[in-house]
Coordinates of C-alpha atoms in Angstrom, one line a residue:
M18 CA -14.1 12.5 -13.8
R19 CA -12.1 10.9 -10.9
C20 CA -12.5 11.5 -7.1
I21 CA -11.4 9.8 -3.7
L22 CA -13.2 10.3 -0.7
I23 CA -12.6 9.2 2.9
F24 CA -15.6 9.3 5.6
D25 CA -15.2 9.1 9.3
H26 CA -17.9 7.5 11.7
L27 CA -20.1 10.6 11.6
N28 CA -20.2 10.7 8.0
D29 CA -17.9 13.8 7.9
I30 CA -15.2 13.9 5.3
L31 CA -11.7 13.8 6.2
F32 CA -9.6 13.3 3.0
T33 CA -11.0 14.4 -0.6
K34 CA -8.7 14.1 -3.8
C35 CA -10.4 14.8 -7.0
D36 CA -10.3 16.4 -10.4
S37 CA -11.7 19.6 -11.8
K38 CA -14.2 18.0 -13.7
F39 CA -15.5 16.2 -10.7
I40 CA -15.5 19.5 -8.6
Q41 CA -17.5 21.1 -11.5
H42 CA -20.1 18.2 -11.5
V43 CA -20.8 18.6 -7.9
R44 CA -21.1 22.5 -7.9
K45 CA -23.6 21.8 -10.5
L46 CA -25.7 19.4 -8.7
A47 CA -25.0 21.1 -5.6
T48 CA -26.8 24.2 -7.3
N49 CA -29.5 22.2 -8.8
Q50 CA -30.6 20.9 -5.4
G51 CA -30.5 24.5 -3.6
L52 CA -27.2 23.8 -1.8
L53 CA -25.5 26.3 -3.6
P54 CA -26.5 30.0 -5.2
Q55 CA -27.2 29.8 -8.8
T56 CA -24.4 32.7 -9.2
E57 CA -21.8 30.0 -8.1
S58 CA -23.0 27.3 -10.4
G59 CA -20.7 28.2 -13.4
G60 CA -17.5 30.2 -14.0
D61 CA -13.7 29.0 -13.2
D62 CA -14.2 28.7 -9.5
C63 CA -12.6 25.3 -8.3
T64 CA -13.2 25.5 -4.8
L65 CA -15.6 23.2 -3.2
S66 CA -17.2 23.2 0.7
P67 CA -17.1 19.8 2.4
N68 CA -20.6 20.5 3.7
V69 CA -21.9 20.0 0.0
I70 CA -19.8 17.1 -0.4
I71 CA -21.4 15.7 2.8
Q72 CA -24.9 16.6 2.2
L73 CA -24.7 15.1 -1.5
F74 CA -23.2 12.0 -0.2
S75 CA -24.9 11.6 3.1
P76 CA -27.7 9.1 2.0
M77 CA -25.2 7.0 0.1
V78 CA -22.7 6.7 3.1
T79 CA -25.7 6.2 5.7
S80 CA -27.1 3.6 3.7
Q81 CA -23.7 1.8 3.2
R82 CA -23.3 2.0 7.2
V83 CA -26.6 0.4 7.5
M84 CA -25.9 -2.4 4.9
S85 CA -22.3 -3.0 6.8
C86 CA -23.2 -2.7 10.7
Q87 CA -26.7 -4.0 10.8
F88 CA -26.8 -6.6 8.0
G89 CA -23.0 -7.4 7.2
N90 CA -23.7 -7.0 3.5
S91 CA -22.1 -3.7 2.7
Y92 CA -22.0 -2.5 -1.0
T93 CA -18.5 -3.3 -2.9
F94 CA -19.6 -0.8 -5.9
I95 CA -22.1 0.7 -7.8
Q96 CA -22.5 1.3 -11.6
C97 CA -24.3 3.9 -13.4
Q98 CA -25.8 4.2 -16.5
D99 CA -23.5 7.0 -17.8
G100 CA -20.6 5.0 -17.3
T101 CA -19.7 6.2 -14.0
N102 CA -18.4 3.6 -11.4
M103 CA -18.3 3.9 -7.5
V104 CA -16.4 1.3 -5.4
F105 CA -16.5 1.0 -1.6
D106 CA -14.1 -0.2 1.1
E107 CA -13.7 0.0 4.6
Y108 CA -10.8 0.4 7.2
M109 CA -11.1 0.7 11.1
G110 CA -14.8 1.9 10.4
Y111 CA -13.9 4.7 8.1
L112 CA -15.4 4.5 4.6
F113 CA -13.5 5.1 1.5
I114 CA -15.0 5.9 -2.0
H115 CA -13.5 6.0 -5.1
I116 CA -15.8 7.6 -8.2
G117 CA -14.4 7.4 -11.9
L118 CA -15.0 6.5 -15.5
E119 CA -12.4 3.7 -15.3
E120 CA -13.2 0.0 -14.8
V121 CA -14.3 -1.3 -11.4
N122 CA -11.2 -3.4 -10.7
W123 CA -9.0 -0.6 -11.5
L124 CA -10.9 1.7 -9.2
K125 CA -10.8 -1.1 -6.7
R126 CA -6.9 -1.5 -6.8
T127 CA -6.6 2.2 -6.6
L128 CA -8.7 2.4 -3.4
G129 CA -6.9 -0.6 -2.0
V130 CA -3.5 1.2 -2.3
C131 CA -4.9 4.4 -0.9
I132 CA -6.0 2.3 1.9
S133 CA -2.4 0.9 2.2
F134 CA -0.9 4.0 2.0
V135 CA -3.2 5.3 4.9
K136 CA -2.2 2.3 7.0
H137 CA 1.6 3.1 6.5
L138 CA 1.3 6.8 7.3
C139 CA -1.5 6.8 10.0
G140 CA -1.7 3.4 11.3
P141 CA -5.1 2.4 12.8
D142 CA -5.9 6.3 13.4
V143 CA -7.3 7.3 9.7
S144 CA -8.7 10.7 11.7
L145 CA -5.2 11.9 11.5
L146 CA -5.5 12.7 7.9
K147 CA -7.9 15.6 9.3
I148 CA -5.7 17.2 11.6
S149 CA -2.4 16.5 10.1
Q150 CA -1.8 18.5 7.0
S151 CA 1.4 16.8 6.4
R152 CA 0.0 13.5 6.3
S153 CA -3.0 14.5 3.9
D154 CA -0.2 16.1 1.7
L155 CA 2.2 13.0 1.6
L156 CA -1.1 10.7 1.1
T157 CA -1.8 12.8 -1.9
Q158 CA 1.8 12.7 -3.3
L159 CA 1.9 8.9 -2.9
L160 CA -1.1 8.4 -4.9
D161 CA 0.2 10.8 -7.6
S162 CA 3.2 8.8 -7.8
W163 CA 1.8 5.7 -7.7
V164 CA -0.7 6.4 -10.6
F165 CA 2.5 7.4 -12.7
L166 CA 4.4 4.3 -11.8
Q167 CA 2.0 1.5 -12.4
D168 CA 1.3 2.9 -15.6
S169 CA 5.1 3.1 -16.5
E170 CA 6.9 0.5 -14.4
Q171 CA 6.3 -3.2 -14.8
W172 CA 7.5 -4.0 -11.1
L173 CA 4.7 -1.9 -9.9
L174 CA 2.3 -3.0 -12.4
V175 CA 2.7 -6.8 -11.1
E176 CA 3.5 -5.4 -7.6
A177 CA 6.7 -7.1 -7.0
V178 CA 10.3 -5.9 -6.5
E179 CA 12.8 -5.5 -9.4
Q180 CA 16.1 -6.6 -8.9
L181 CA 19.1 -4.6 -10.3
T182 CA 21.2 -7.4 -11.8
V183 CA 24.7 -6.9 -11.3
N184 CA 27.6 -9.4 -10.9
A185 CA 28.2 -11.4 -7.7
E186 CA 31.4 -9.3 -6.7
L187 CA 29.6 -6.0 -7.0
S188 CA 26.5 -7.3 -5.4
G189 CA 28.7 -8.6 -2.4
A190 CA 30.8 -5.5 -2.2
T191 CA 27.3 -3.6 -1.8
L192 CA 26.1 -5.7 0.9
K193 CA 29.2 -5.8 2.7
T194 CA 29.5 -1.8 2.9
L195 CA 25.9 -1.6 4.0
Q196 CA 26.6 -4.3 6.9
S197 CA 29.7 -2.2 8.0
A198 CA 27.7 1.0 8.0
V199 CA 24.9 -1.0 10.1
D200 CA 27.4 -2.0 12.5
K201 CA 29.1 1.4 12.7
M202 CA 25.6 2.9 13.4
R203 CA 24.8 0.2 16.2
S204 CA 27.4 1.8 18.4
V205 CA 24.7 4.6 19.3
D206 CA 21.7 3.2 21.7
E207 CA 18.9 4.2 19.6
L208 CA 20.3 2.7 16.5
Q209 CA 20.0 -1.0 17.3
R210 CA 17.4 -2.2 14.8
V211 CA 18.3 -0.8 11.5
H212 CA 17.5 -1.8 8.0
A213 CA 19.9 -0.5 5.0
M214 CA 18.7 -0.4 1.8
I215 CA 19.9 0.7 -1.9
L216 CA 17.5 1.4 -4.5
V217 CA 18.8 2.4 -8.0
R218 CA 16.1 4.2 -10.1
N219 CA 13.4 2.2 -8.6
K220 CA 15.5 -0.9 -8.8
F221 CA 16.4 -2.8 -5.7
L222 CA 20.2 -3.5 -5.2
S223 CA 20.5 -4.7 -1.9
L224 CA 19.2 -4.9 1.7
Y225 CA 20.9 -5.7 5.3
S226 CA 19.2 -5.8 8.3
S227 CA 20.7 -5.8 12.1
K228 CA 19.8 -8.4 14.3
N229 CA 16.6 -8.6 16.0
T230 CA 15.0 -6.2 13.6
Q231 CA 11.5 -7.1 12.0
D232 CA 11.5 -8.5 8.6
L233 CA 10.0 -6.0 6.1
S234 CA 7.3 -7.3 3.8
A235 CA 7.1 -6.8 0.0
A236 CA 4.4 -4.5 0.6
D237 CA 6.8 -2.5 2.5
L238 CA 9.6 -2.4 0.2
L239 CA 7.1 -1.3 -2.7
F240 CA 5.8 1.5 -0.3
L241 CA 9.4 2.6 0.4
N242 CA 10.1 2.7 -3.4
I243 CA 7.2 4.7 -4.0
L244 CA 8.1 7.3 -1.2
T245 CA 11.4 7.5 -2.5
E246 CA 9.9 8.4 -5.8
C247 CA 7.9 11.2 -4.0
V248 CA 11.0 12.5 -2.4
Q249 CA 12.8 12.6 -5.7
E250 CA 9.9 14.2 -7.5
K251 CA 9.6 16.9 -5.0
E252 CA 13.2 17.9 -5.8
S253 CA 12.5 17.8 -9.7
Q254 CA 9.9 19.3 -11.9
P255 CA 6.6 17.7 -11.1
K256 CA 4.7 15.1 -13.4
T257 CA 1.2 15.3 -14.7
T258 CA -0.4 12.4 -13.5
S259 CA -2.3 9.9 -15.8
D260 CA -4.9 6.9 -15.9
S261 CA -3.6 3.5 -16.0
G262 CA -2.9 2.4 -19.5
L263 CA -5.5 -0.4 -18.8
S264 CA -8.6 2.2 -18.7
G265 CA -8.2 3.6 -22.0
E266 CA -9.4 7.1 -20.8
S267 CA -7.4 10.3 -20.8
S268 CA -7.1 11.9 -17.4
D269 CA -7.7 15.1 -16.1
E270 CA -5.5 16.3 -13.5
F271 CA -6.1 14.7 -10.2
Y272 CA -6.1 17.2 -7.2
S273 CA -5.6 17.0 -3.7
P274 CA -7.6 18.2 -0.8
S275 CA -5.5 21.1 0.1
G276 CA -5.1 22.6 -3.3
S277 CA -1.7 21.2 -4.2
L278 CA -1.5 19.9 -7.9
A279 CA 1.1 17.7 -9.1
S280 CA 1.6 19.3 -12.7
T281 CA 0.1 22.7 -12.1
P282 CA 0.4 23.9 -8.5
N283 CA -0.5 27.5 -9.5
A284 CA -4.0 26.7 -10.6
S285 CA -5.3 24.1 -8.7
P286 CA -8.9 24.0 -7.3
H287 CA -9.2 22.9 -3.3
I288 CA -11.6 21.8 -0.8
N289 CA -12.4 24.2 2.0
R290 CA -11.7 22.0 5.1
R291 CA -12.9 22.7 8.6
S292 CA -9.6 23.3 10.3
P293 CA -8.9 21.5 13.7
S294 CA -8.6 23.5 16.7
S295 CA -5.1 25.0 16.7
A296 CA -3.9 23.2 20.1
L297 CA -4.8 20.0 18.6
N298 CA -3.2 20.3 15.2
E299 CA 0.1 21.8 16.8
S300 CA 0.3 18.4 19.0
V301 CA 0.3 16.2 16.0
S302 CA 3.8 15.9 14.5
P303 CA 4.8 16.0 11.1
V304 CA 5.3 12.9 9.3
T305 CA 8.3 14.5 7.0
V306 CA 11.1 16.4 8.4
T307 CA 14.5 17.4 7.0
V308 CA 16.7 16.6 9.9
S309 CA 20.0 17.6 8.1
H310 CA 21.2 19.0 4.9
D311 CA 21.8 15.5 3.7
L312 CA 18.8 13.7 5.4
I313 CA 15.3 13.7 4.6
S314 CA 13.3 11.6 7.0
H315 CA 9.7 10.2 7.3
L316 CA 8.0 8.7 10.2
V317 CA 6.0 5.5 8.8
L318 CA 4.6 2.3 10.0
L319 CA 6.4 -0.8 8.2
S320 CA 4.3 -4.1 8.9
G321 CA 2.5 -1.9 11.8
V322 CA 5.5 -0.8 13.3
P323 CA 7.0 2.6 13.7
Y324 CA 10.3 3.4 11.6
A325 CA 12.0 6.5 11.2
V326 CA 13.0 6.4 7.6
H327 CA 16.0 8.4 6.7
M328 CA 16.7 9.1 2.8
A329 CA 20.2 10.1 1.7
T330 CA 21.3 10.8 -2.1
M331 CA 24.3 8.5 -2.6
A332 CA 24.8 9.9 -6.3
P333 CA 22.3 10.7 -9.2
G334 CA 19.4 7.9 -9.2
V335 CA 21.2 6.1 -6.0
T336 CA 19.2 6.5 -2.8
L337 CA 20.3 5.1 0.5
L338 CA 17.2 4.3 3.0
L339 CA 18.1 3.3 6.5
M340 CA 15.0 2.4 8.5
V341 CA 15.3 2.8 12.1
Q342 CA 12.9 0.7 14.3
T343 CA 11.6 2.7 17.0
Q344 CA 11.2 1.4 20.7
M345 CA 7.2 1.8 20.3
G346 CA 6.6 -1.5 18.3
P347 CA 5.1 -3.2 21.3
L348 CA 2.9 -0.3 22.6
C349 CA 2.0 0.5 18.7
N350 CA 1.1 -3.1 18.2
G351 CA -1.3 -2.9 21.6
L352 CA -3.0 0.2 20.5
S353 CA -3.5 -0.8 17.0
D354 CA -5.0 -4.2 18.2
A355 CA -7.3 -2.4 20.7
L356 CA -8.5 0.2 18.1
Q357 CA -9.3 -2.8 15.9
A358 CA -11.2 -4.9 18.4
L359 CA -12.8 -1.7 19.6
N360 CA -14.3 -1.1 16.2
V361 CA -15.5 -4.8 15.8
L362 CA -17.2 -4.3 19.3
Q363 CA -19.0 -1.3 17.9
T364 CA -20.4 -3.3 15.0
L365 CA -21.2 -6.4 16.9
Q366 CA -23.4 -4.1 19.7
V367 CA -25.2 -2.9 17.0
Q368 CA -26.1 -6.3 15.8
K369 CA -26.8 -7.1 19.2
D370 CA -24.8 -10.2 18.7
S371 CA -23.7 -11.2 22.5
D372 CA -21.5 -14.1 21.7
G373 CA -19.5 -11.9 19.3
V374 CA -19.3 -9.2 21.9
K375 CA -17.8 -11.6 24.4
L376 CA -15.0 -12.9 22.1
A377 CA -14.2 -9.2 20.9
F378 CA -14.3 -8.1 24.6
E379 CA -11.7 -10.8 25.3
A380 CA -9.5 -9.3 22.3
L381 CA -9.6 -5.7 23.6
D382 CA -8.9 -6.8 27.2
G383 CA -5.6 -8.4 25.9
A384 CA -5.0 -5.4 23.5
M385 CA -5.2 -3.1 26.4
K386 CA -2.9 -5.3 28.7
R387 CA -0.3 -5.0 26.0
T388 CA -0.8 -1.3 25.7
F389 CA -0.4 -0.7 29.2
D390 CA 2.6 -3.2 29.5
G391 CA 4.1 -1.1 26.5
L392 CA 3.6 2.1 28.3
K393 CA 5.4 0.9 31.1
K394 CA 8.8 -0.1 29.0
V395 CA 8.4 3.4 27.1
K396 CA 11.1 5.8 28.6
M397 CA 8.8 9.1 28.3
T398 CA 7.6 11.2 30.8
A399 CA 6.1 14.1 29.1
P400 CA 3.0 15.4 31.4
S401 CA 0.6 15.2 28.3
I402 CA 1.4 11.5 27.7
E403 CA 1.2 10.6 31.5
S404 CA -2.1 12.6 31.8
C405 CA -3.3 11.0 28.7
S406 CA -2.7 7.4 30.0
S407 CA -4.0 8.3 33.2
K408 CA -7.4 8.9 31.9
L409 CA -7.3 5.9 29.4
Q410 CA -6.5 3.8 32.4
G411 CA -10.0 5.3 34.5
L412 CA -12.1 5.0 31.5
W413 CA -11.0 1.4 30.5
D414 CA -11.6 0.2 34.1
F415 CA -14.9 1.5 33.9
M416 CA -15.7 -0.2 30.5
R417 CA -14.1 -3.0 31.4
R418 CA -16.6 -3.5 34.2
K419 CA -19.6 -2.7 32.1
Y420 CA -18.6 -5.1 29.5
I421 CA -18.3 -7.9 32.1
E422 CA -21.6 -6.7 33.5
Y423 CA -23.5 -6.9 30.0
I424 CA -21.8 -10.4 29.2
K425 CA -23.4 -11.7 32.1
A426 CA -26.6 -10.0 31.8
P427 CA -27.1 -8.3 28.5
L428 CA -29.2 -5.4 29.7
P429 CA -30.0 -2.3 27.3
D430 CA -28.9 0.2 30.2
C431 CA -25.4 -1.6 30.6
L432 CA -24.8 -1.2 26.8
L433 CA -26.2 2.1 26.5
R434 CA -23.4 3.2 29.1
I435 CA -20.6 1.7 27.3
E436 CA -21.6 3.0 23.9
S437 CA -21.7 6.6 25.6
S438 CA -17.9 6.2 26.9
S439 CA -16.7 4.4 23.4
A440 CA -16.2 7.8 21.7
G441 CA -14.1 9.1 24.4
F442 CA -12.2 5.9 24.8
Q443 CA -11.3 5.7 21.1
S444 CA -10.3 9.3 21.3
L445 CA -7.9 8.5 24.0
L446 CA -6.4 5.7 22.1
C447 CA -5.9 7.8 19.0
E448 CA -4.5 10.8 21.2
L449 CA -2.0 8.0 23.0
L450 CA -1.1 6.7 19.5
W451 CA 0.1 9.9 18.0
R452 CA 1.8 11.4 21.2
T453 CA 4.0 8.3 21.2
C454 CA 4.1 6.0 18.3
L455 CA 4.0 8.9 15.7
D456 CA 5.8 11.5 17.5
S457 CA 8.3 13.2 15.1
I458 CA 11.0 13.3 18.0
A459 CA 12.0 9.8 16.7
L460 CA 13.2 11.5 13.3
H461 CA 15.8 13.5 15.4
A462 CA 17.1 10.9 17.5
A463 CA 20.9 10.0 16.9
V464 CA 21.0 12.1 13.9
S465 CA 24.6 12.4 13.9
G466 CA 24.9 8.3 14.2
V467 CA 22.6 8.3 10.9
E468 CA 24.6 10.8 9.1
S469 CA 27.8 8.9 10.0
G470 CA 26.4 5.6 8.5
A471 CA 25.2 7.2 5.4
E472 CA 28.5 8.8 4.6
H473 CA 30.1 5.4 4.9
V474 CA 27.7 3.8 2.4
R475 CA 28.6 6.9 0.3
K476 CA 32.5 6.4 0.5
G477 CA 31.8 2.6 -0.3
L478 CA 29.8 3.0 -3.5
H479 CA 31.9 5.8 -4.8
D480 CA 33.8 3.9 -7.1
F481 CA 30.9 2.1 -8.9
S482 CA 27.9 4.5 -8.2
S483 CA 28.0 5.8 -11.9
F484 CA 27.9 2.1 -13.4
L485 CA 24.9 1.4 -11.2
E486 CA 22.9 4.7 -12.6
V487 CA 23.7 3.6 -16.2
K488 CA 22.9 -0.4 -15.4
A489 CA 19.6 0.9 -13.9
L490 CA 18.3 2.3 -17.5
C491 CA 18.3 -0.6 -19.0
N492 CA 18.6 -3.4 -16.4
F493 CA 18.6 -6.3 -19.0
T494 CA 17.2 -7.2 -22.4
L495 CA 16.3 -9.9 -24.2
G496 CA 19.3 -10.1 -25.9
S497 CA 20.4 -13.8 -26.8
Y498 CA 16.7 -14.9 -25.8
L499 CA 15.8 -13.8 -29.2
E500 CA 18.1 -16.6 -30.6
E501 CA 17.2 -19.0 -28.3
F502 CA 13.6 -18.4 -28.1
P503 CA 12.5 -17.2 -31.5
G504 CA 9.2 -15.2 -32.1
L505 CA 9.3 -14.6 -28.2
V506 CA 8.7 -10.8 -27.7
H507 CA 8.4 -10.3 -24.1
F508 CA 8.0 -12.1 -20.6
I509 CA 7.5 -11.2 -17.1
Y510 CA 8.7 -13.9 -14.4
V511 CA 7.7 -13.5 -10.6
D512 CA 9.1 -15.0 -7.8
R513 CA 5.7 -15.0 -5.7
S514 CA 7.8 -16.4 -2.4
N515 CA 9.6 -13.3 -2.2
H516 CA 7.8 -10.9 -4.7
R517 CA 10.9 -10.5 -7.1
V518 CA 10.2 -9.9 -10.7
T519 CA 12.5 -10.3 -13.6
A520 CA 11.6 -8.9 -16.9
P521 CA 13.3 -7.3 -20.0
S522 CA 13.4 -3.4 -19.8
L523 CA 11.2 -1.6 -22.0
D524 CA 12.2 1.7 -23.9
F525 CA 9.7 3.9 -23.6
S526 CA 11.6 6.7 -25.7
A527 CA 10.5 4.3 -28.7
Q528 CA 7.1 5.3 -29.8
E529 CA 6.5 1.7 -31.2
T530 CA 7.0 0.3 -27.8
V531 CA 4.6 2.4 -26.2
T532 CA 1.9 2.3 -28.7
L533 CA 2.1 -1.4 -29.5
T534 CA 3.9 -3.5 -26.9
K535 CA 3.5 -1.6 -23.8
K536 CA -0.6 -1.7 -24.3
K537 CA -0.3 -5.4 -24.7
I538 CA 1.7 -6.2 -21.9
W539 CA -0.4 -4.1 -19.5
W540 CA -3.8 -5.5 -21.0
M541 CA -2.1 -9.1 -20.6
V542 CA -1.3 -8.6 -17.0
E543 CA -4.9 -7.4 -16.4
L544 CA -6.5 -10.3 -18.4
S545 CA -4.3 -13.0 -16.5
R546 CA -5.5 -11.6 -13.2
A547 CA -9.0 -11.7 -14.1
H548 CA -8.7 -15.4 -15.1
L549 CA -6.7 -15.8 -11.7
Q550 CA -9.4 -14.7 -9.6
D551 CA -11.8 -17.2 -11.2
G552 CA -9.2 -19.8 -10.4
H553 CA -7.7 -20.5 -13.6
F554 CA -3.7 -21.3 -13.3
A555 CA -2.8 -21.8 -16.8
L556 CA -4.3 -20.0 -20.1
M557 CA -3.1 -19.2 -23.6
W558 CA -4.9 -16.7 -25.9
K559 CA -4.1 -14.9 -29.2
D560 CA -5.2 -11.5 -30.6
T561 CA -4.4 -10.5 -34.4
T562 CA -0.8 -9.6 -33.5
F563 CA 0.6 -11.7 -30.6
N564 CA 0.3 -14.8 -28.7
Y565 CA -0.1 -14.8 -24.8
A566 CA 0.5 -17.1 -22.0
Y567 CA 0.1 -16.9 -18.5
F568 CA 1.1 -19.7 -15.7
L569 CA 1.1 -19.9 -12.1
W570 CA 2.4 -23.1 -10.2
F571 CA 3.9 -24.1 -6.9
E572 CA 6.9 -25.9 -6.0
D573 CA 8.5 -27.6 -2.6
A574 CA 11.6 -26.5 -1.3
S575 CA 13.6 -28.7 -3.7
G576 CA 12.0 -27.3 -6.6
S577 CA 9.7 -30.3 -7.3
P578 CA 6.4 -29.4 -8.8
L579 CA 3.5 -29.3 -6.4
K580 CA -0.2 -29.8 -7.2
P581 CA -2.9 -28.1 -5.0
K582 CA -4.7 -30.2 -2.8
V583 CA -7.7 -27.9 -2.8
L584 CA -8.8 -25.8 -6.0
P585 CA -10.1 -22.5 -4.2
T586 CA -12.5 -21.4 -7.0
S587 CA -15.2 -20.6 -4.5
A588 CA -12.8 -19.2 -1.9
L589 CA -11.3 -16.7 -4.4
K590 CA -13.6 -14.0 -4.0
N591 CA -12.7 -13.2 -0.6
F592 CA -9.4 -12.8 -1.5
P593 CA -7.6 -9.4 -2.1
M594 CA -6.8 -8.6 -5.5
P595 CA -4.1 -10.3 -7.0
G596 CA -0.8 -8.8 -5.9
V597 CA 0.5 -7.7 -2.2
M598 CA -0.2 -3.7 -1.6
C599 CA -3.9 -4.6 -1.2
G600 CA -3.2 -7.8 0.7
D601 CA -0.9 -10.5 -0.2
F602 CA -3.2 -12.6 -2.5
Y603 CA -0.5 -15.2 -2.9
Q604 CA -0.2 -16.0 0.5
K605 CA -3.7 -16.6 0.9
L606 CA -3.8 -18.9 -2.1
I607 CA -1.2 -21.0 -0.8
E608 CA -2.7 -21.4 2.3
C609 CA -6.0 -22.3 0.6
C610 CA -4.7 -24.5 -1.8
F611 CA -2.1 -26.5 1.0
P612 CA -4.3 -26.2 3.9
K613 CA -2.3 -28.6 6.2
T614 CA 1.3 -27.6 5.0
S615 CA 3.2 -24.6 6.2
P616 CA 3.2 -22.1 3.9
S617 CA 7.1 -21.5 4.3
K618 CA 7.3 -24.8 2.6
I619 CA 5.5 -23.6 -0.6
R620 CA 7.0 -21.7 -3.2
C621 CA 4.7 -19.9 -5.8
F622 CA 5.6 -18.6 -9.3
E623 CA 4.2 -16.7 -12.4
L624 CA 5.2 -16.5 -15.8
M625 CA 3.6 -14.3 -18.5
C626 CA 4.9 -14.6 -22.1
I627 CA 4.2 -12.5 -25.1
H628 CA 4.9 -14.2 -28.9
L629 CA 4.3 -13.3 -32.2
G630 CA 1.2 -14.5 -33.6
L631 CA 3.1 -17.0 -35.7
A632 CA 4.0 -19.2 -33.0
T633 CA 1.9 -21.8 -32.3
S634 CA 0.4 -23.3 -28.8
S635 CA 3.3 -26.0 -28.3
C636 CA 6.1 -23.4 -29.2
V637 CA 4.8 -21.2 -26.4
L638 CA 4.5 -23.9 -24.0
E639 CA 7.8 -25.4 -24.7
H640 CA 9.5 -21.8 -24.5
S641 CA 7.8 -21.3 -21.1
R642 CA 9.2 -24.5 -19.5
R643 CA 12.7 -23.5 -20.8
L644 CA 12.4 -20.0 -19.5
A645 CA 11.1 -21.5 -16.0
A646 CA 14.1 -23.5 -16.2
T647 CA 16.9 -21.1 -17.2
I648 CA 15.7 -17.9 -15.6
W649 CA 18.3 -18.3 -12.9
E650 CA 20.8 -17.3 -15.5
V651 CA 19.5 -13.6 -15.2
T652 CA 18.4 -13.8 -11.6
G653 CA 21.2 -15.7 -10.3
M654 CA 19.0 -17.9 -8.4
P655 CA 19.1 -21.7 -9.3
G656 CA 16.0 -23.1 -11.0
S657 CA 14.7 -26.5 -12.1
P658 CA 12.6 -27.4 -15.1
L659 CA 9.0 -28.2 -14.4
D660 CA 5.6 -29.1 -16.0
L661 CA 3.6 -26.0 -16.2
L662 CA 0.6 -27.9 -16.9

């Protein structure tokens, strides 16, 4: 039984993704409590009214709101006697709940990934999931793809980019092709800031970015990889999603809120959601558009900035992504900061924290100045945008005066006037966001220039695209490592400075690999993460079959090992989960361990090894040292020996 729920500020349901067992369980509870007639309690009916969910979950959601807003001590998870676990998280005041029989940590990670996807699709306005069916559907598809990939791909398991290992000549030729394509596209005004990236069966080959383009984070690259998988899966036979290999539970199908099911689209349950007004729904642009025969395009946010992401297939398994940064970046940042500051203000107002209100108001005031400055720079004259902007300016002038009055003399009447205007103010901010920053008109800008760039890359890759496809099927194996490191079964090496992973390919077509080695690898990663969250940077353990080792260490720019100046044992509980999709754990770790050093000067690495059970601890340690020193032979990056302990 599994379900993801998203509730808004009024405890209304925005998004639901659940399996049939959850729906049947909820219908049974609703019938027992008189929310559904007895005649609807059984049978094969797999529909579910959102009103039933709201009534059943309202006490829990309300309790969570009170604990969070009034006491600042919200629930993180609840464990039930029957094995059901519920985890909670919040983003922009919206409550996210994940219910399932899996372990709490896995449910937390899935929910964190869900929030990450929402940030990429909706930015700060989570309510778009209710009024934009295309965004809701794409969120469902992304979650399905993530569940499948993290259970089958090492790069997503450790949340790092896997580099396709090719020789320097081929790598250089690919980069040169991307550069010339981007230079060609920049002759068009709307295509001045472009990233061009090649993915080969989920593996990263090359990336070229034009000048003055915002850098893409590792979380952005992972999101784009999963988004590419969604597009490819839509064109082929859908897969049945499964639970993580860590949970050990078999999973029923995981259904979307609109009734679409990845594995059996013709027999899926659904949630009967209240439809928004048709006028509002028509105003919200779709997130995905087929702009031409060769291009499938998405309007998403990467590191908080709107991008038109154009995807084109160069050859089977070889995908080109052209990410065009729109002109809405400054405006989007201002609106996002304003919504974030408003969310903080509303919480502080409930807590009657006058000092906190003053600081949060200053943040909101600065964000609104950036918003109106951004509007002046945007060349958009649509009447709807002008009307929305004018209303926003008038309401903000009123609220600003009232906040200044409240800060000088915190009178209840003044606060009441502010609170009565906050909902309308927030709605205007959100409306302006999707009328400008999330308007799909950006997907149609300079399509001919994008097509020309894609065709240029297709011609440049033509001679070796077949080689790339074959290479991606087996990036590299242990090969000579078996002779140089006797007893070594597998290893995973991650450069956390750029979140690149190097690991031998696994043959999942071999049943022995699936039933033995794969389960051990996934379990090793999960156990290593658990100890890392407890502050353990080096550990070795064994079971009846294998020896395992995990090491995390730091280096300076020259490759010399560094010891942490501060051991962050107590601070780790406030860190995101190890990885980058739920927040960059390793960036936080570096900042905590080296508080007076620029994080850019510290490099962080991880190494996980599996040896046969006969290998001694001294042998495992020696192999780990040598692997860290020689990994550059595979990655092409120079390395240096280091003392892992």
